[in-house]
Amino acid sequence: MADVEDLEVSTRSSVLDELVKRSLADIAEEVSRLRQNNAQLEQHKQQLTIEKEHIEECLYETKSEVALLRKERDALKRTSLYFMVKTELPHEILLAIFRAIRAPRYQLDPSVTACQGSNSAWLAELRVRKALISVCKGWSGAARELFYEDIVLRRMGQIIALADMLAANRSAQRNLAVLVKSIRLDTCIVLGPCADAARDALSSILSLCVALRTVEYHTAEGFPTAPALHPGDAARGFNPSWFVDDGLEAFQLAFRERVSMLTVLDLAMPLSHKQVAHLHGLLSTASCLETLKLGPVQHVPGEGDHLDSLPALHLPKLEELYIPITDDRFIAYVSTTWAMPGLRRLTTLGNKSSIPHALLAAHGTRLVYLNLYPKWPNSIHPDKKDVQRVLELCPVVEHLVLCIP
């Protein structure tokens, strides 16, 4: 403390000594200069004070604006989350919407004869299903399921291509085979040299598509229907009868496994009694079948009676049946061997003018829809007694179709 006081006394003495040596005019001039500097500093201080106050006002306004922007940001986030929940619909809802926009199945005929040109209803609907996959990422999953659940094969090469694609996409994240619910082969001619490859590919498809519920097979007119062609005709095309031939063990094993879970089976192909007998064994496992459609049945001379002594066939869930009535032995077999307690709709097929009374007597008691097709020839009209007999055999029928000329 003493040292500080001594320093102050020494400094004061040095200042006094300096002033004593200077003239009064010099001192007065310096004092005037100091006063001017002081006035300038005071003025500068006032300007800085004004600027400070302005900056503080701007800062206050900025803070208020920032606070308002933060509130708006939070509100926008909440609004975005609200609309995000509403627009990102669940997969099941999207799939239901996509299925609802499809035309009824009866309006979408994929057959080659019905699809004349590129403007058919089926081709237009197919293009829409393909386009839905590319709309956005949120739609792709449901749209892809919609596209693959219903497949139509109209060329032999499509069978092999589909088998390769399903085999290549079997990972847990993207197993396309489990999406396939329906497969239809329509006028799909197989060339003789490629028959083995096409059959193996179709067998692979049946093995992979564990969720398959509908199988439809429509043959092409003008081509033979057989399991294979004779060596001399190997270069020709044919309609394969692999679905009902017992000599193809690997194919039949895969098809039998799928038949057990099918709800719709449509075999619009000519059938022999031997093939019907084989089909009998397949249908014995079809406990889920709801709709069955069969092509014309004819007896092959020298083939023997394969429909004799077959065990009873029970189809507990069958509701709709399309059946040919041109072969009397086949109708007798269906009338005596098949049990269809849930049958509600029956359509008869074939160029025969008589009414299948035996069939109606066996399975007509629960029918609500009966279509006796085709029409009678112009010279023949159904007798009133025949119609009355139909009504007696089908007491609860609500819709009766008779094609009378």
XYZ file of C-alpha atoms in Angstrom:
405
model
C 0.000 0.000 0.000
C 2.864 2.386 0.839
C 4.515 1.629 -2.480
C 1.360 2.677 -4.412
C 1.102 5.953 -2.504
C 4.778 6.698 -3.128
C 4.210 6.016 -6.868
C 1.276 8.456 -7.007
C 3.257 11.179 -5.212
C 6.160 10.681 -7.597
C 3.860 10.898 -10.675
C 2.175 14.069 -9.372
C 5.539 15.686 -8.753
C 6.730 14.884 -12.262
C 3.566 16.431 -13.760
C 3.987 19.583 -11.680
C 7.601 19.850 -12.689
C 6.559 19.585 -16.351
C 3.874 22.269 -15.980
C 6.277 24.625 -14.250
C 8.600 24.403 -17.176
C 5.798 25.134 -19.745
C 4.312 28.527 -20.533
C 0.731 29.492 -19.666
C -0.147 29.886 -23.337
C 1.027 26.358 -24.082
C -0.953 24.980 -21.173
C -4.073 26.930 -22.191
C -3.790 25.630 -25.756
C -3.537 22.022 -24.583
C -6.487 22.464 -22.225
C -8.573 23.843 -25.119
C -7.551 20.919 -27.307
C -8.484 18.450 -24.557
C -11.885 20.096 -24.128
C -12.538 19.791 -27.867
C -11.544 16.146 -27.804
C -13.778 15.584 -24.800
C -16.702 17.257 -26.590
C -16.125 15.064 -29.655
C -15.968 11.958 -27.497
C -19.181 12.956 -25.761
C -20.889 13.472 -29.117
C -19.584 10.120 -30.353
C -20.822 8.519 -27.138
C -24.298 9.893 -27.738
C -24.301 8.539 -31.300
C -23.205 5.135 -30.042
C -25.940 5.237 -27.427
C -28.539 5.996 -30.101
C -27.202 3.166 -32.295
C -27.215 0.831 -29.310
C -30.841 1.627 -28.583
C -31.714 1.078 -32.249
C -29.857 -2.236 -32.284
C -31.638 -3.293 -29.100
C -34.980 -2.469 -30.698
C -34.044 -4.442 -33.816
C -32.856 -7.331 -31.661
C -36.131 -7.333 -29.758
C -38.108 -7.358 -32.997
C -35.864 -10.104 -34.376
C -36.345 -12.214 -31.255
C -40.102 -11.756 -31.548
C -40.006 -12.769 -35.208
C -37.819 -15.795 -34.438
C -40.250 -16.864 -31.718
C -43.152 -16.499 -34.175
C -41.296 -18.513 -36.827
C -40.607 -21.255 -34.300
C -44.304 -21.452 -33.468
C -45.171 -21.602 -37.163
C -42.547 -24.297 -37.711
C -43.962 -26.407 -34.881
C -47.477 -25.939 -36.234
C -46.303 -26.929 -39.724
C -44.626 -30.047 -38.367
C -47.812 -31.062 -36.582
C -49.850 -30.407 -39.727
C -47.393 -32.382 -41.863
C -47.575 -35.329 -39.497
C -51.372 -35.162 -39.575
C -51.560 -35.261 -43.354
C -48.799 -37.871 -43.564
C -50.879 -40.260 -41.486
C -53.914 -39.616 -43.687
C -52.180 -40.001 -47.066
C -49.982 -43.012 -46.315
C -52.814 -45.535 -46.254
C -52.164 -49.028 -44.916
C -51.247 -51.709 -47.433
C -54.546 -53.538 -46.929
C -56.621 -50.399 -47.581
C -54.700 -49.563 -50.761
C -55.067 -53.127 -52.013
C -58.822 -53.063 -51.353
C -59.124 -49.782 -53.292
C -57.099 -51.144 -56.216
C -59.208 -54.299 -56.363
C -62.413 -52.250 -56.247
C -61.478 -50.282 -59.372
C -61.108 -53.449 -61.453
C -63.920 -54.352 -63.807
C -65.936 -57.494 -63.011
C -64.148 -60.663 -64.028
C -66.753 -61.602 -66.619
C -65.960 -58.377 -68.517
C -62.239 -59.190 -68.725
C -61.924 -62.003 -71.243
C -58.209 -62.613 -71.948
C -58.748 -65.144 -74.717
C -57.033 -64.484 -78.017
C -60.348 -64.513 -79.871
C -61.821 -61.843 -77.563
C -58.742 -59.578 -77.525
C -58.801 -58.259 -81.069
C -56.149 -55.538 -81.137
C -54.676 -53.583 -78.241
C -57.890 -51.906 -77.077
C -59.606 -54.866 -75.461
C -60.940 -54.446 -71.933
C -58.541 -57.037 -70.539
C -55.423 -55.502 -72.127
C -56.456 -52.004 -70.991
C -56.956 -53.249 -67.442
C -53.613 -55.064 -67.551
C -51.849 -51.831 -68.557
C -53.505 -49.995 -65.659
C -52.300 -52.626 -63.188
C -48.749 -52.353 -64.542
C -48.835 -48.541 -64.385
C -49.974 -48.489 -60.745
C -46.646 -50.028 -59.697
C -44.767 -46.980 -61.033
C -46.996 -44.248 -59.567
C -45.089 -43.856 -56.292
C -43.139 -45.843 -53.735
C -46.062 -45.820 -51.314
C -48.263 -47.611 -53.847
C -45.722 -50.037 -55.252
C -46.225 -52.820 -52.698
C -50.012 -53.026 -52.996
C -49.906 -52.448 -56.772
C -47.343 -55.229 -57.221
C -49.544 -57.625 -55.263
C -52.533 -56.641 -57.420
C -50.518 -57.256 -60.595
C -49.174 -60.699 -59.688
C -52.276 -62.119 -58.013
C -53.986 -62.702 -61.378
C -51.755 -64.096 -64.152
C -52.763 -65.078 -67.685
C -50.394 -67.085 -69.906
C -51.175 -67.009 -73.632
C -47.811 -68.048 -75.108
C -45.500 -70.930 -74.351
C -42.550 -68.592 -73.741
C -44.486 -66.850 -70.973
C -44.619 -70.111 -68.994
C -40.834 -70.453 -68.985
C -40.284 -66.734 -68.325
C -42.681 -66.768 -65.354
C -41.025 -69.848 -63.863
C -37.568 -68.252 -64.149
C -38.745 -64.986 -62.602
C -40.496 -66.660 -59.665
C -37.460 -68.856 -59.016
C -35.152 -65.811 -59.068
C -37.347 -63.848 -56.619
C -37.712 -66.223 -53.697
C -36.106 -64.144 -50.963
C -38.003 -63.417 -47.763
C -38.113 -59.714 -48.623
C -39.475 -60.233 -52.150
C -41.102 -63.593 -52.764
C -43.304 -62.927 -55.780
C -44.637 -66.491 -55.935
C -46.679 -66.060 -52.753
C -48.571 -63.194 -54.423
C -49.988 -65.393 -57.205
C -53.633 -66.294 -56.507
C -54.893 -67.147 -60.003
C -53.294 -68.655 -63.130
C -55.053 -69.037 -66.454
C -53.590 -70.766 -69.504
C -55.590 -69.529 -72.475
C -55.033 -70.931 -75.981
C -51.419 -71.509 -74.954
C -50.044 -73.797 -77.649
C -46.924 -75.826 -76.803
C -44.469 -76.806 -79.532
C -43.350 -80.420 -79.566
C -39.573 -79.821 -79.164
C -40.221 -77.517 -76.196
C -42.795 -79.692 -74.424
C -40.471 -81.008 -71.694
C -39.121 -77.542 -70.869
C -42.618 -76.041 -70.764
C -43.955 -78.869 -68.572
C -41.052 -78.568 -66.121
C -41.552 -74.791 -65.988
C -45.281 -75.161 -65.279
C -44.524 -77.760 -62.619
C -42.090 -75.305 -61.002
C -44.750 -72.573 -61.056
C -47.268 -74.853 -59.340
C -44.701 -75.811 -56.696
C -43.736 -72.203 -55.921
C -47.209 -70.619 -55.913
C -48.347 -71.900 -52.527
C -51.170 -69.319 -52.307
C -52.743 -70.378 -55.619
C -56.547 -70.545 -55.399
C -57.690 -70.515 -59.058
C -56.480 -72.601 -62.009
C -58.066 -72.165 -65.440
C -57.072 -73.992 -68.612
C -58.700 -73.213 -71.966
C -57.412 -75.094 -74.995
C -57.006 -73.661 -78.500
C -59.238 -74.830 -81.318
C -57.646 -76.561 -84.277
C -54.846 -78.201 -82.285
C -54.775 -81.708 -80.785
C -54.995 -82.203 -77.027
C -52.511 -84.759 -75.719
C -49.741 -85.236 -73.128
C -47.198 -85.170 -75.978
C -47.000 -85.495 -79.746
C -45.974 -88.540 -81.708
C -42.361 -88.430 -82.947
C -43.520 -87.830 -86.506
C -45.497 -84.742 -85.448
C -42.884 -83.389 -83.028
C -42.570 -80.043 -84.801
C -46.276 -79.248 -84.482
C -48.064 -77.448 -81.689
C -50.565 -79.061 -79.321
C -52.732 -78.440 -76.264
C -51.048 -80.263 -73.368
C -53.296 -82.477 -71.247
C -50.814 -82.612 -68.369
C -53.406 -81.666 -65.741
C -55.313 -84.946 -66.148
C -52.616 -87.429 -67.221
C -51.357 -89.870 -64.597
C -48.049 -90.674 -66.328
C -46.339 -87.424 -65.297
C -45.442 -88.050 -61.667
C -43.484 -84.854 -60.926
C -46.089 -82.617 -62.539
C -49.001 -84.451 -60.945
C -47.384 -84.246 -57.513
C -47.127 -80.456 -57.782
C -50.645 -80.113 -59.222
C -52.232 -82.389 -56.615
C -50.690 -80.293 -53.860
C -52.292 -77.144 -55.321
C -55.674 -78.792 -55.995
C -56.110 -79.410 -52.280
C -56.351 -75.635 -51.704
C -58.094 -74.501 -54.903
C -61.439 -72.721 -54.770
C -61.874 -72.525 -58.574
C -60.873 -75.189 -61.116
C -61.739 -74.635 -64.781
C -60.621 -77.324 -67.246
C -62.136 -76.281 -70.583
C -60.543 -79.165 -72.450
C -61.786 -82.433 -73.961
C -61.708 -85.291 -71.457
C -61.751 -89.046 -71.914
C -63.209 -91.446 -69.355
C -59.695 -92.401 -68.304
C -58.812 -88.764 -67.689
C -62.062 -88.255 -65.760
C -61.112 -91.201 -63.557
C -57.740 -89.580 -62.876
C -59.478 -86.262 -62.205
C -61.688 -88.115 -59.727
C -58.611 -88.873 -57.636
C -57.463 -85.256 -57.782
C -60.884 -83.936 -56.787
C -60.974 -86.246 -53.789
C -58.419 -83.902 -52.181
C -60.221 -80.688 -53.254
C -61.954 -79.997 -49.950
C -61.936 -76.208 -50.554
C -63.292 -76.264 -54.118
C -66.224 -73.866 -54.673
C -66.445 -73.690 -58.487
C -65.769 -76.495 -60.983
C -65.949 -76.212 -64.784
C -65.299 -79.184 -67.066
C -64.938 -79.485 -70.827
C -66.639 -82.048 -73.091
C -66.361 -85.705 -72.077
C -66.284 -88.516 -74.601
C -65.638 -92.223 -74.492
C -62.603 -93.443 -76.434
C -63.319 -96.786 -78.149
C -61.334 -99.653 -76.688
C -60.404 -97.716 -73.566
C -62.591 -99.708 -71.196
C -64.961 -98.461 -68.514
C -62.772 -96.405 -66.205
C -65.773 -94.837 -64.459
C -67.015 -98.112 -63.012
C -66.546 -98.861 -59.302
C -64.958 -95.516 -58.441
C -65.324 -94.534 -54.769
C -67.746 -91.811 -53.744
C -66.488 -88.285 -54.342
C -67.397 -85.748 -51.658
C -67.111 -82.049 -52.519
C -68.371 -80.341 -49.349
C -67.894 -76.701 -50.415
C -68.761 -76.901 -54.112
C -71.414 -74.276 -54.936
C -71.155 -73.830 -58.712
C -70.798 -76.519 -61.381
C -70.444 -76.297 -65.176
C -70.765 -79.791 -66.584
C -71.119 -81.356 -70.068
C -74.148 -83.600 -70.551
C -73.395 -85.136 -73.963
C -71.966 -88.376 -72.538
C -74.618 -90.495 -70.795
C -72.072 -92.654 -68.960
C -70.398 -89.584 -67.510
C -73.738 -88.124 -66.359
C -74.637 -91.432 -64.712
C -71.255 -91.449 -62.954
C -71.714 -87.883 -61.638
C -75.299 -88.628 -60.569
C -74.416 -91.726 -58.562
C -70.856 -91.077 -57.346
C -70.591 -87.362 -56.576
C -71.874 -85.826 -53.343
C -72.277 -82.027 -53.470
C -74.362 -80.929 -50.459
C -73.666 -77.231 -51.032
C -74.389 -77.075 -54.784
C -76.428 -73.941 -55.584
C -75.729 -73.151 -59.256
C -75.645 -75.615 -62.150
C -74.983 -74.974 -65.843
C -75.169 -77.834 -68.324
C -73.042 -77.725 -71.476
C -73.145 -79.601 -74.754
C -75.269 -80.047 -77.837
C -77.998 -82.251 -76.415
C -81.695 -81.525 -76.466
C -82.805 -83.763 -73.598
C -82.958 -82.658 -69.980
C -80.604 -84.587 -67.625
C -83.304 -85.727 -65.192
C -81.010 -88.197 -63.419
C -78.491 -85.438 -62.689
C -81.197 -83.094 -61.398
C -82.734 -85.857 -59.298
C -79.395 -86.454 -57.602
C -78.235 -82.856 -57.137
C -81.166 -80.504 -57.820
C -82.830 -80.226 -54.426
C -80.756 -77.202 -53.319
C -80.277 -75.474 -56.675
C -81.266 -71.803 -56.826
C -79.831 -71.267 -60.348
C -80.192 -73.695 -63.236
C -79.056 -73.043 -66.813
C -79.953 -75.793 -69.281
C -77.712 -74.927 -72.231
C -77.593 -74.947 -75.225
C -80.890 -74.331 -76.946
C -83.032 -77.026 -78.470
C -83.091 -77.407 -82.261
C -85.788 -75.440 -84.041
C -87.829 -78.553 -84.668
C -87.774 -79.653 -81.026
C -89.326 -77.828 -78.109
C -89.205 -78.904 -74.458
C -92.419 -80.526 -73.350
C -94.385 -78.828 -70.582
C -94.116 -82.033 -68.598
C -90.320 -81.841 -68.869
C -90.326 -78.298 -67.515
C -92.720 -79.299 -64.733
C -90.462 -82.232 -63.899
C -87.473 -79.852 -63.669
C -89.366 -77.696 -61.182
C -90.245 -80.765 -59.138
C -86.625 -81.911 -59.038
C -85.415 -78.383 -58.206
C -88.025 -77.139 -55.701
C -86.113 -74.040 -54.528
C -84.834 -72.848 -57.900
C -85.106 -69.069 -58.326
C -83.470 -68.543 -61.729
C -84.196 -71.012 -64.525
C -82.646 -70.543 -67.977
C -84.082 -72.459 -70.933
C -82.742 -71.572 -74.386
C -85.916 -72.137 -76.380
C -85.834 -71.112 -80.080
